[in-house]
Amino acid sequence: MNTQKYLTWLFMFVALLGIQACDDEKSLNLNVTEVKNLYSPDDNLSIALKPELELTQEFEWDKAYAEDGSLVLYEVAFDQVDGDFSDPIFKVVSDGNGQQTKVSISHGDLNRMAKMGGAESFVPKKFKWTVFSTKGDNMVKAAMDRTIELERPFGFEAIPGVVYITGSATEGGTDLAAAKTMRPLAAGVFEIYTKLKAGTYKFVDAKTGTPNSFFITNSNGAKVVGEDGENTFEGDEKIHRIKLDFNTGAVNVVEVKYVGFWYCWENKIMWELGYAGDGEWRVDDVTVNLTAVPWGLEERHKYKMIINDGEGDLEEWWGYKDNDSPSQDGKYGTAPAEYFHSYKVSGDQWANAWKLDRNAIQGKQVDFILSFNGATPYHMNYVIK
């Protein structure tokens, strides 16, 4: 190929590249219209958020159009009431991977957004919302925005699955690995019977690493669960029952003042149980002499607990799950563990009483134990010496 032909082909190639580049520029049309109208929710709608019910709120708006007739995507954006959406608090892509003119946002996500925007629990706070129509990197804000008022519940975005108590005021001390386990009563609800002495304490969701921590604080005169703090206990050692509800933030703390072995036939306390640690009360080496009645030796019993809720002393009774329990004669050492599980029951003299292996226990020295250790089901037991 001579030089003239080579140059001709080269110029033709460059010209073709130029034509292609012009075509590409024409094809990259990112122009898109703004959303003209917002349909729902209504302006100034107020919502008391309830993430635990898995509720959603639907947002819907008018359609936008791309100048070249191609696909338009949408995002809903939230901002402070005095914001301009240049740096939104929260953005959500619409349904259908951004293609639909609506989106259902869960109360859980709205709760997270409200928290990010500075909303406190139980204090309604207003936010603005609007829609961006997008094509490529071109984002166009809607012609209008609306206001929504959100009230956050007292709770946590992530509810712990396990909770422990630790600190210098606790039975496990400051060693995180020795933190005492709280018993789960339901999802997000934990309880512990424990002794506190002068010092500090907090609650954590792990016994290793750097766990999330919680403490007891006050809100409008009520005890509630707070995050990233600790409590100080002052004064004499006391036994407490502490209950934390991470679903509602509620806290209940009572002092446990007394536990006694209630003998139903005598209709009175026979022995007081002392606190032994780790949520366990016991009395050791007592001699058992059951009363002889026409139907044999009377063995029914349960436990009475005296608590103080800060306003006065109250009675609680702990016994068998049903009104009557099966005979334990000949079953000492072989009865199923479930028989000994403890339940809060009525103070009726005879109802919900446990029974003893009468012949095995009569005249013997015995240890009686009532355990509210967080690592096991609440239960009672007795050991014949």
mmCIF file of C-alpha atoms in Angstrom:
data_model
loop_
_atom_site.group_PDB
_atom_site.id
_atom_site.type_symbol
_atom_site.label_atom_id
_atom_site.label_comp_id
_atom_site.label_asym_id
_atom_site.label_seq_id
_atom_site.Cartn_x
_atom_site.Cartn_y
_atom_site.Cartn_z
ATOM 1 C CA MET A 1 0.000 0.000 0.000
ATOM 2 C CA ASN A 2 1.472 3.368 -1.044
ATOM 3 C CA THR A 3 1.633 6.376 1.238
ATOM 4 C CA GLN A 4 -1.314 8.173 -0.377
ATOM 5 C CA LYS A 5 -3.658 5.220 0.093
ATOM 6 C CA TYR A 6 -2.521 4.762 3.712
ATOM 7 C CA LEU A 7 -3.288 8.388 4.553
ATOM 8 C CA THR A 8 -6.684 8.131 2.905
ATOM 9 C CA TRP A 9 -7.658 5.130 4.994
ATOM 10 C CA LEU A 10 -6.327 6.792 8.166
ATOM 11 C CA PHE A 11 -8.421 9.935 7.614
ATOM 12 C CA MET A 12 -11.505 7.830 6.949
ATOM 13 C CA PHE A 13 -10.964 5.891 10.198
ATOM 14 C CA VAL A 14 -10.547 9.061 12.256
ATOM 15 C CA ALA A 15 -13.676 10.520 10.667
ATOM 16 C CA LEU A 16 -15.655 7.410 11.599
ATOM 17 C CA LEU A 17 -14.459 7.661 15.209
ATOM 18 C CA GLY A 18 -15.599 11.290 15.302
ATOM 19 C CA ILE A 19 -19.016 10.376 13.971
ATOM 20 C CA GLN A 20 -19.348 7.588 16.586
ATOM 21 C CA ALA A 21 -18.321 9.963 19.379
ATOM 22 C CA CYS A 22 -20.989 12.429 18.285
ATOM 23 C CA ASP A 23 -23.579 9.633 18.271
ATOM 24 C CA ASP A 24 -22.499 8.581 21.810
ATOM 25 C CA GLU A 25 -22.855 12.150 23.083
ATOM 26 C CA LYS A 26 -26.322 12.330 21.606
ATOM 27 C CA SER A 27 -27.256 8.998 23.276
ATOM 28 C CA LEU A 28 -26.164 10.136 26.759
ATOM 29 C CA ASN A 29 -29.242 12.275 27.392
ATOM 30 C CA LEU A 30 -29.741 12.355 31.179
ATOM 31 C CA ASN A 31 -32.491 14.951 31.226
ATOM 32 C CA VAL A 32 -35.417 13.991 33.457
ATOM 33 C CA THR A 33 -38.442 15.911 34.725
ATOM 34 C CA GLU A 34 -39.265 16.594 38.357
ATOM 35 C CA VAL A 35 -42.049 14.790 40.177
ATOM 36 C CA LYS A 36 -44.951 17.263 40.157
ATOM 37 C CA ASN A 37 -47.132 15.860 42.953
ATOM 38 C CA LEU A 38 -46.847 13.783 46.122
ATOM 39 C CA TYR A 39 -49.926 11.662 46.796
ATOM 40 C CA SER A 40 -49.444 9.915 50.129
ATOM 41 C CA PRO A 41 -49.106 10.077 53.022
ATOM 42 C CA ASP A 42 -51.059 13.260 53.645
ATOM 43 C CA ASP A 43 -49.119 16.330 54.660
ATOM 44 C CA ASN A 44 -48.481 16.570 58.424
ATOM 45 C CA LEU A 45 -49.429 12.946 59.050
ATOM 46 C CA SER A 46 -48.494 11.899 62.604
ATOM 47 C CA ILE A 47 -47.419 8.296 63.286
ATOM 48 C CA ALA A 48 -46.717 6.580 66.600
ATOM 49 C CA LEU A 49 -44.130 4.068 65.402
ATOM 50 C CA LYS A 50 -44.547 0.411 66.402
ATOM 51 C CA PRO A 51 -41.640 -1.566 64.909
ATOM 52 C CA GLU A 52 -42.495 -4.671 66.945
ATOM 53 C CA LEU A 53 -45.763 -5.055 64.972
ATOM 54 C CA GLU A 54 -43.885 -5.011 61.633
ATOM 55 C CA LEU A 55 -46.140 -2.235 60.296
ATOM 56 C CA THR A 56 -45.344 -0.250 57.131
ATOM 57 C CA GLN A 57 -46.194 3.182 55.753
ATOM 58 C CA GLU A 58 -46.734 3.647 52.020
ATOM 59 C CA PHE A 59 -45.342 6.670 50.176
ATOM 60 C CA GLU A 60 -46.683 7.416 46.672
ATOM 61 C CA TRP A 61 -46.109 10.162 44.073
ATOM 62 C CA ASP A 62 -46.626 11.298 40.490
ATOM 63 C CA LYS A 63 -44.604 9.991 37.564
ATOM 64 C CA ALA A 64 -41.534 11.747 36.135
ATOM 65 C CA TYR A 65 -40.340 11.483 32.507
ATOM 66 C CA ALA A 66 -36.982 11.094 30.816
ATOM 67 C CA GLU A 67 -36.451 13.357 27.802
ATOM 68 C CA ASP A 68 -35.334 10.417 25.679
ATOM 69 C CA GLY A 69 -38.252 8.259 26.845
ATOM 70 C CA SER A 70 -36.082 5.838 28.800
ATOM 71 C CA LEU A 71 -36.418 4.489 32.333
ATOM 72 C CA VAL A 72 -36.642 6.830 35.362
ATOM 73 C CA LEU A 73 -35.705 5.711 38.864
ATOM 74 C CA TYR A 74 -36.913 7.181 42.176
ATOM 75 C CA GLU A 75 -35.654 7.721 45.706
ATOM 76 C CA VAL A 76 -37.561 9.038 48.734
ATOM 77 C CA ALA A 77 -35.481 11.381 50.878
ATOM 78 C CA PHE A 78 -36.005 12.632 54.447
ATOM 79 C CA ASP A 79 -34.548 15.762 56.028
ATOM 80 C CA GLN A 80 -35.009 18.107 58.960
ATOM 81 C CA VAL A 81 -37.928 20.513 58.609
ATOM 82 C CA ASP A 82 -35.469 23.349 57.916
ATOM 83 C CA GLY A 83 -33.293 21.248 55.595
ATOM 84 C CA ASP A 84 -32.962 21.601 51.815
ATOM 85 C CA PHE A 85 -32.287 17.922 50.981
ATOM 86 C CA SER A 86 -28.717 18.693 49.924
ATOM 87 C CA ASP A 87 -27.595 16.203 52.584
ATOM 88 C CA PRO A 88 -30.660 14.082 53.491
ATOM 89 C CA ILE A 89 -30.871 12.203 56.779
ATOM 90 C CA PHE A 90 -32.135 9.079 55.067
ATOM 91 C CA LYS A 91 -32.903 7.856 51.536
ATOM 92 C CA VAL A 92 -34.923 4.866 50.334
ATOM 93 C CA VAL A 93 -35.087 3.440 46.803
ATOM 94 C CA SER A 94 -38.653 2.956 45.576
ATOM 95 C CA ASP A 95 -40.285 -0.436 45.081
ATOM 96 C CA GLY A 96 -39.323 -2.497 42.042
ATOM 97 C CA ASN A 97 -35.636 -1.663 42.434
ATOM 98 C CA GLY A 98 -36.432 2.029 42.072
ATOM 99 C CA GLN A 99 -38.795 1.811 39.114
ATOM 100 C CA GLN A 100 -42.176 2.191 40.827
ATOM 101 C CA THR A 101 -43.763 5.449 41.972
ATOM 102 C CA LYS A 102 -44.313 4.145 45.470
ATOM 103 C CA VAL A 103 -42.471 2.525 48.352
ATOM 104 C CA SER A 104 -43.533 0.815 51.576
ATOM 105 C CA ILE A 105 -41.221 1.807 54.422
ATOM 106 C CA SER A 106 -41.317 -0.262 57.606
ATOM 107 C CA HIS A 107 -41.860 1.328 61.001
ATOM 108 C CA GLY A 108 -38.469 -0.131 61.887
ATOM 109 C CA ASP A 109 -36.752 1.870 59.122
ATOM 110 C CA LEU A 110 -38.726 5.011 59.994
ATOM 111 C CA ASN A 111 -37.679 4.528 63.609
ATOM 112 C CA ARG A 112 -34.027 4.311 62.573
ATOM 113 C CA MET A 113 -34.397 7.411 60.414
ATOM 114 C CA ALA A 114 -36.054 9.340 63.248
ATOM 115 C CA LYS A 115 -33.293 8.341 65.633
ATOM 116 C CA MET A 116 -30.656 9.452 63.109
ATOM 117 C CA GLY A 117 -32.547 12.742 62.876
ATOM 118 C CA GLY A 118 -32.393 13.323 66.628
ATOM 119 C CA ALA A 119 -35.880 12.189 67.661
ATOM 120 C CA GLU A 120 -36.121 11.068 71.295
ATOM 121 C CA SER A 121 -38.404 8.311 72.531
ATOM 122 C CA PHE A 122 -42.010 9.380 73.178
ATOM 123 C CA VAL A 123 -41.302 12.901 71.853
ATOM 124 C CA PRO A 124 -42.973 13.551 68.454
ATOM 125 C CA LYS A 125 -40.641 15.167 65.903
ATOM 126 C CA LYS A 126 -41.395 16.499 62.421
ATOM 127 C CA PHE A 127 -39.386 15.748 59.290
ATOM 128 C CA LYS A 128 -39.720 16.708 55.638
ATOM 129 C CA TRP A 129 -39.844 14.185 52.822
ATOM 130 C CA THR A 130 -39.703 14.440 49.052
ATOM 131 C CA VAL A 131 -38.857 12.342 45.968
ATOM 132 C CA PHE A 132 -35.904 12.509 43.614
ATOM 133 C CA SER A 133 -36.333 11.359 40.017
ATOM 134 C CA THR A 134 -33.023 10.077 38.690
ATOM 135 C CA LYS A 135 -31.396 9.135 35.412
ATOM 136 C CA GLY A 136 -27.743 8.199 35.548
ATOM 137 C CA ASP A 137 -26.078 10.635 37.910
ATOM 138 C CA ASN A 138 -28.700 13.316 37.340
ATOM 139 C CA MET A 139 -31.033 13.663 40.347
ATOM 140 C CA VAL A 140 -33.954 16.086 40.238
ATOM 141 C CA LYS A 141 -35.883 16.996 43.375
ATOM 142 C CA ALA A 142 -39.666 16.953 43.255
ATOM 143 C CA ALA A 143 -41.531 20.243 42.889
ATOM 144 C CA MET A 144 -42.884 19.883 46.435
ATOM 145 C CA ASP A 145 -42.204 18.275 49.780
ATOM 146 C CA ARG A 146 -44.380 17.245 52.695
ATOM 147 C CA THR A 147 -44.072 17.026 56.475
ATOM 148 C CA ILE A 148 -44.421 13.859 58.546
ATOM 149 C CA GLU A 149 -44.401 13.660 62.349
ATOM 150 C CA LEU A 150 -42.903 10.565 63.944
ATOM 151 C CA GLU A 151 -42.993 9.405 67.558
ATOM 152 C CA ARG A 152 -40.402 6.793 68.435
ATOM 153 C CA PRO A 153 -41.215 4.057 70.954
ATOM 154 C CA PHE A 154 -38.867 3.344 73.788
ATOM 155 C CA GLY A 155 -36.938 0.390 72.562
ATOM 156 C CA PHE A 156 -33.862 -0.612 70.655
ATOM 157 C CA GLU A 157 -33.103 -1.127 66.993
ATOM 158 C CA ALA A 158 -31.359 -4.416 67.849
ATOM 159 C CA ILE A 159 -32.746 -6.226 70.886
ATOM 160 C CA PRO A 160 -30.090 -8.357 72.624
ATOM 161 C CA GLY A 161 -30.507 -12.101 72.707
ATOM 162 C CA VAL A 162 -28.576 -12.468 75.965
ATOM 163 C CA VAL A 163 -27.888 -10.011 78.797
ATOM 164 C CA TYR A 164 -25.468 -10.100 81.740
ATOM 165 C CA ILE A 165 -24.798 -7.867 84.743
ATOM 166 C CA THR A 166 -21.238 -6.845 85.559
ATOM 167 C CA GLY A 167 -19.330 -4.303 87.629
ATOM 168 C CA SER A 168 -17.760 -3.733 91.033
ATOM 169 C CA ALA A 169 -21.189 -3.752 92.725
ATOM 170 C CA THR A 170 -22.083 -7.201 91.379
ATOM 171 C CA GLU A 171 -21.422 -10.757 92.490
ATOM 172 C CA GLY A 172 -19.156 -11.339 89.481
ATOM 173 C CA GLY A 173 -17.101 -8.183 90.020
ATOM 174 C CA THR A 174 -15.415 -6.287 87.208
ATOM 175 C CA ASP A 175 -14.205 -9.402 85.373
ATOM 176 C CA LEU A 176 -16.389 -9.439 82.253
ATOM 177 C CA ALA A 177 -15.944 -13.192 81.872
ATOM 178 C CA ALA A 178 -17.546 -13.625 85.334
ATOM 179 C CA ALA A 179 -20.615 -11.499 84.530
ATOM 180 C CA LYS A 180 -23.852 -13.000 85.846
ATOM 181 C CA THR A 181 -26.481 -14.241 83.413
ATOM 182 C CA MET A 182 -29.945 -12.717 83.317
ATOM 183 C CA ARG A 183 -32.763 -15.143 82.638
ATOM 184 C CA PRO A 184 -34.789 -14.549 79.429
ATOM 185 C CA LEU A 185 -38.494 -14.450 80.340
ATOM 186 C CA ALA A 186 -39.609 -13.642 76.785
ATOM 187 C CA ALA A 187 -38.051 -12.176 73.643
ATOM 188 C CA GLY A 188 -36.234 -9.035 74.779
ATOM 189 C CA VAL A 189 -37.206 -9.418 78.455
ATOM 190 C CA PHE A 190 -34.563 -10.399 81.041
ATOM 191 C CA GLU A 191 -34.532 -10.842 84.809
ATOM 192 C CA ILE A 192 -31.974 -11.535 87.520
ATOM 193 C CA TYR A 193 -32.001 -12.127 91.268
ATOM 194 C CA THR A 194 -28.683 -10.878 92.578
ATOM 195 C CA LYS A 195 -26.875 -9.160 95.427
ATOM 196 C CA LEU A 196 -25.583 -5.624 94.983
ATOM 197 C CA LYS A 197 -22.990 -3.928 97.155
ATOM 198 C CA ALA A 198 -21.448 -0.456 97.062
ATOM 199 C CA GLY A 199 -19.957 0.128 93.631
ATOM 200 C CA THR A 200 -21.012 0.399 89.995
ATOM 201 C CA TYR A 201 -22.832 -1.946 87.675
ATOM 202 C CA LYS A 202 -24.101 -2.144 84.104
ATOM 203 C CA PHE A 203 -25.650 -4.634 81.721
ATOM 204 C CA VAL A 204 -23.910 -6.086 78.652
ATOM 205 C CA ASP A 205 -24.842 -8.374 75.766
ATOM 206 C CA ALA A 206 -21.628 -10.433 75.722
ATOM 207 C CA LYS A 207 -18.945 -11.667 78.123
ATOM 208 C CA THR A 208 -16.049 -11.155 75.713
ATOM 209 C CA GLY A 209 -14.736 -8.385 73.480
ATOM 210 C CA THR A 210 -16.377 -4.971 73.595
ATOM 211 C CA PRO A 211 -20.073 -5.663 74.158
ATOM 212 C CA ASN A 212 -22.948 -3.211 73.930
ATOM 213 C CA SER A 213 -23.726 -1.838 77.384
ATOM 214 C CA PHE A 214 -26.917 -0.636 79.046
ATOM 215 C CA PHE A 215 -27.893 0.954 82.329
ATOM 216 C CA ILE A 216 -30.973 2.082 84.279
ATOM 217 C CA THR A 217 -31.948 5.708 83.795
ATOM 218 C CA ASN A 218 -35.056 7.821 84.339
ATOM 219 C CA SER A 219 -37.569 9.242 81.880
ATOM 220 C CA ASN A 220 -40.499 11.309 83.136
ATOM 221 C CA GLY A 221 -40.151 9.787 86.591
ATOM 222 C CA ALA A 222 -40.041 6.172 85.378
ATOM 223 C CA LYS A 223 -37.081 3.782 85.342
ATOM 224 C CA VAL A 224 -36.095 2.905 81.770
ATOM 225 C CA VAL A 225 -33.247 1.159 79.964
ATOM 226 C CA GLY A 226 -30.549 3.486 78.653
ATOM 227 C CA GLU A 227 -27.490 2.849 76.503
ATOM 228 C CA ASP A 228 -23.765 3.301 77.156
ATOM 229 C CA GLY A 229 -23.802 4.126 80.854
ATOM 230 C CA GLU A 230 -23.530 2.571 84.296
ATOM 231 C CA ASN A 231 -25.273 2.782 87.648
ATOM 232 C CA THR A 232 -23.897 3.401 91.116
ATOM 233 C CA PHE A 233 -25.166 1.412 94.089
ATOM 234 C CA GLU A 234 -24.667 2.903 97.545
ATOM 235 C CA GLY A 235 -25.348 1.695 101.061
ATOM 236 C CA ASP A 236 -25.624 -1.762 102.594
ATOM 237 C CA GLU A 237 -25.657 -4.943 100.545
ATOM 238 C CA LYS A 238 -29.131 -5.924 99.356
ATOM 239 C CA ILE A 239 -30.669 -8.655 97.267
ATOM 240 C CA HIS A 240 -32.550 -7.372 94.238
ATOM 241 C CA ARG A 241 -34.695 -8.659 91.436
ATOM 242 C CA ILE A 242 -34.004 -6.611 88.321
ATOM 243 C CA LYS A 243 -36.183 -6.927 85.218
ATOM 244 C CA LEU A 244 -35.341 -5.221 81.897
ATOM 245 C CA ASP A 245 -37.724 -5.071 78.933
ATOM 246 C CA PHE A 246 -35.842 -4.063 75.780
ATOM 247 C CA ASN A 247 -39.074 -4.023 73.773
ATOM 248 C CA THR A 248 -40.578 -1.149 75.750
ATOM 249 C CA GLY A 249 -37.563 0.092 77.724
ATOM 250 C CA ALA A 250 -39.380 -0.616 81.005
ATOM 251 C CA VAL A 251 -37.408 -1.481 84.154
ATOM 252 C CA ASN A 252 -38.629 -3.045 87.381
ATOM 253 C CA VAL A 253 -36.402 -3.305 90.453
ATOM 254 C CA VAL A 254 -37.479 -4.704 93.825
ATOM 255 C CA GLU A 255 -35.610 -5.699 96.958
ATOM 256 C CA VAL A 256 -35.988 -9.324 98.058
ATOM 257 C CA LYS A 257 -36.113 -9.179 101.855
ATOM 258 C CA TYR A 258 -37.082 -12.681 102.908
ATOM 259 C CA VAL A 259 -37.661 -16.246 101.678
ATOM 260 C CA GLY A 260 -39.290 -18.898 103.857
ATOM 261 C CA PHE A 261 -40.308 -22.577 103.648
ATOM 262 C CA TRP A 262 -44.114 -22.685 104.016
ATOM 263 C CA TYR A 263 -45.547 -25.871 105.505
ATOM 264 C CA CYS A 264 -49.155 -26.068 104.382
ATOM 265 C CA TRP A 265 -50.493 -28.193 107.260
ATOM 266 C CA GLU A 266 -49.166 -25.796 109.882
ATOM 267 C CA ASN A 267 -50.126 -22.818 107.687
ATOM 268 C CA LYS A 268 -46.872 -21.084 108.576
ATOM 269 C CA ILE A 269 -43.195 -20.674 107.802
ATOM 270 C CA MET A 270 -41.082 -23.501 109.197
ATOM 271 C CA TRP A 271 -37.633 -22.260 108.177
ATOM 272 C CA GLU A 272 -36.135 -19.085 106.740
ATOM 273 C CA LEU A 273 -33.804 -19.554 103.783
ATOM 274 C CA GLY A 274 -30.647 -17.446 103.580
ATOM 275 C CA TYR A 275 -29.200 -16.005 100.394
ATOM 276 C CA ALA A 276 -26.263 -18.139 99.211
ATOM 277 C CA GLY A 277 -25.311 -16.243 96.031
ATOM 278 C CA ASP A 278 -26.007 -16.619 92.306
ATOM 279 C CA GLY A 279 -29.736 -16.193 92.851
ATOM 280 C CA GLU A 280 -30.004 -19.106 95.261
ATOM 281 C CA TRP A 281 -31.616 -19.283 98.715
ATOM 282 C CA ARG A 282 -31.146 -22.262 101.009
ATOM 283 C CA VAL A 283 -31.441 -23.623 104.505
ATOM 284 C CA ASP A 284 -29.167 -26.541 105.488
ATOM 285 C CA ASP A 285 -29.289 -29.385 107.982
ATOM 286 C CA VAL A 286 -32.851 -28.943 109.233
ATOM 287 C CA THR A 287 -34.572 -31.954 110.771
ATOM 288 C CA VAL A 288 -37.852 -32.778 109.043
ATOM 289 C CA ASN A 289 -40.715 -34.158 111.108
ATOM 290 C CA LEU A 290 -43.844 -34.263 109.012
ATOM 291 C CA THR A 291 -47.177 -34.184 110.834
ATOM 292 C CA ALA A 292 -49.071 -37.484 111.000
ATOM 293 C CA VAL A 293 -52.658 -37.083 109.794
ATOM 294 C CA PRO A 294 -55.414 -39.650 109.084
ATOM 295 C CA TRP A 295 -54.214 -40.090 105.483
ATOM 296 C CA GLY A 296 -50.547 -40.441 106.459
ATOM 297 C CA LEU A 297 -47.700 -37.940 106.738
ATOM 298 C CA GLU A 298 -48.598 -34.464 105.424
ATOM 299 C CA GLU A 299 -45.873 -33.290 103.054
ATOM 300 C CA ARG A 300 -47.273 -30.343 101.068
ATOM 301 C CA HIS A 301 -45.224 -27.151 101.016
ATOM 302 C CA LYS A 302 -44.252 -24.078 98.977
ATOM 303 C CA TYR A 303 -42.201 -20.908 99.463
ATOM 304 C CA LYS A 304 -43.115 -17.417 100.576
ATOM 305 C CA MET A 305 -41.082 -14.407 99.452
ATOM 306 C CA ILE A 306 -41.270 -10.868 100.843
ATOM 307 C CA ILE A 307 -40.277 -8.124 98.410
ATOM 308 C CA ASN A 308 -40.220 -4.351 98.677
ATOM 309 C CA ASP A 309 -41.073 -2.257 95.620
ATOM 310 C CA GLY A 310 -40.028 1.032 97.205
ATOM 311 C CA GLU A 311 -43.494 1.754 98.530
ATOM 312 C CA GLY A 312 -43.939 -1.153 100.918
ATOM 313 C CA ASP A 313 -43.562 -4.878 101.529
ATOM 314 C CA LEU A 314 -45.428 -7.338 99.340
ATOM 315 C CA GLU A 315 -45.893 -11.119 99.439
ATOM 316 C CA GLU A 316 -45.062 -13.453 96.588
ATOM 317 C CA TRP A 317 -45.604 -17.205 96.574
ATOM 318 C CA TRP A 318 -43.654 -19.795 94.629
ATOM 319 C CA GLY A 319 -44.895 -23.307 94.041
ATOM 320 C CA TYR A 320 -45.863 -26.106 91.662
ATOM 321 C CA LYS A 321 -47.309 -25.209 88.232
ATOM 322 C CA ASP A 322 -50.714 -26.859 88.866
ATOM 323 C CA ASN A 323 -53.173 -26.673 91.737
ATOM 324 C CA ASP A 324 -52.232 -30.199 92.857
ATOM 325 C CA SER A 325 -48.958 -32.032 92.363
ATOM 326 C CA PRO A 326 -48.345 -35.780 91.981
ATOM 327 C CA SER A 327 -47.196 -37.917 94.906
ATOM 328 C CA GLN A 328 -43.434 -38.141 95.346
ATOM 329 C CA ASP A 329 -43.401 -41.249 97.524
ATOM 330 C CA GLY A 330 -40.539 -43.512 96.409
ATOM 331 C CA LYS A 331 -39.344 -40.931 93.863
ATOM 332 C CA TYR A 332 -36.529 -39.195 95.744
ATOM 333 C CA GLY A 333 -33.613 -38.783 93.356
ATOM 334 C CA THR A 334 -35.578 -39.994 90.321
ATOM 335 C CA ALA A 335 -38.332 -37.393 89.833
ATOM 336 C CA PRO A 336 -38.057 -35.419 86.572
ATOM 337 C CA ALA A 337 -36.438 -31.994 86.831
ATOM 338 C CA GLU A 338 -39.629 -30.364 85.554
ATOM 339 C CA TYR A 339 -41.447 -31.364 88.736
ATOM 340 C CA PHE A 340 -39.284 -28.976 90.739
ATOM 341 C CA HIS A 341 -39.662 -25.950 88.443
ATOM 342 C CA SER A 342 -40.915 -22.905 90.364
ATOM 343 C CA TYR A 343 -43.869 -20.748 89.340
ATOM 344 C CA LYS A 344 -45.398 -17.666 90.888
ATOM 345 C CA VAL A 345 -48.635 -18.899 92.480
ATOM 346 C CA SER A 346 -51.427 -17.827 94.816
ATOM 347 C CA GLY A 347 -51.148 -17.537 98.568
ATOM 348 C CA ASP A 348 -53.908 -20.102 99.144
ATOM 349 C CA GLN A 349 -52.881 -22.424 101.980
ATOM 350 C CA TRP A 350 -53.036 -25.614 99.920
ATOM 351 C CA ALA A 351 -52.922 -24.633 96.257
ATOM 352 C CA ASN A 352 -49.868 -25.244 94.025
ATOM 353 C CA ALA A 353 -47.934 -27.094 96.721
ATOM 354 C CA TRP A 354 -45.065 -29.456 96.096
ATOM 355 C CA LYS A 355 -44.873 -32.841 97.814
ATOM 356 C CA LEU A 356 -41.976 -34.703 99.402
ATOM 357 C CA ASP A 357 -40.930 -38.350 99.415
ATOM 358 C CA ARG A 358 -42.436 -38.839 102.864
ATOM 359 C CA ASN A 359 -40.805 -42.073 103.992
ATOM 360 C CA ALA A 360 -37.382 -41.041 102.649
ATOM 361 C CA ILE A 361 -37.371 -37.658 104.357
ATOM 362 C CA GLN A 362 -39.126 -38.260 107.685
ATOM 363 C CA GLY A 363 -36.799 -37.662 110.653
ATOM 364 C CA LYS A 364 -33.804 -36.866 108.421
ATOM 365 C CA GLN A 365 -31.558 -33.845 108.141
ATOM 366 C CA VAL A 366 -32.303 -32.020 104.912
ATOM 367 C CA ASP A 367 -31.136 -29.048 102.827
ATOM 368 C CA PHE A 368 -33.872 -27.047 101.071
ATOM 369 C CA ILE A 369 -32.942 -24.905 98.066
ATOM 370 C CA LEU A 370 -34.903 -22.323 96.080
ATOM 371 C CA SER A 371 -32.950 -21.236 93.000
ATOM 372 C CA PHE A 372 -33.499 -18.233 90.755
ATOM 373 C CA ASN A 373 -30.188 -18.575 88.955
ATOM 374 C CA GLY A 374 -30.375 -16.961 85.529
ATOM 375 C CA ALA A 375 -28.633 -19.849 83.763
ATOM 376 C CA THR A 376 -31.295 -22.454 84.652
ATOM 377 C CA PRO A 377 -35.088 -22.611 84.978
ATOM 378 C CA TYR A 378 -36.276 -21.320 88.348
ATOM 379 C CA HIS A 379 -36.633 -24.331 90.623
ATOM 380 C CA MET A 380 -36.637 -25.754 94.111
ATOM 381 C CA ASN A 381 -34.912 -28.888 95.397
ATOM 382 C CA TYR A 382 -34.118 -30.777 98.589
ATOM 383 C CA VAL A 383 -31.192 -32.934 99.599
ATOM 384 C CA ILE A 384 -31.544 -35.640 102.243
ATOM 385 C CA LYS A 385 -28.369 -36.126 104.304
#
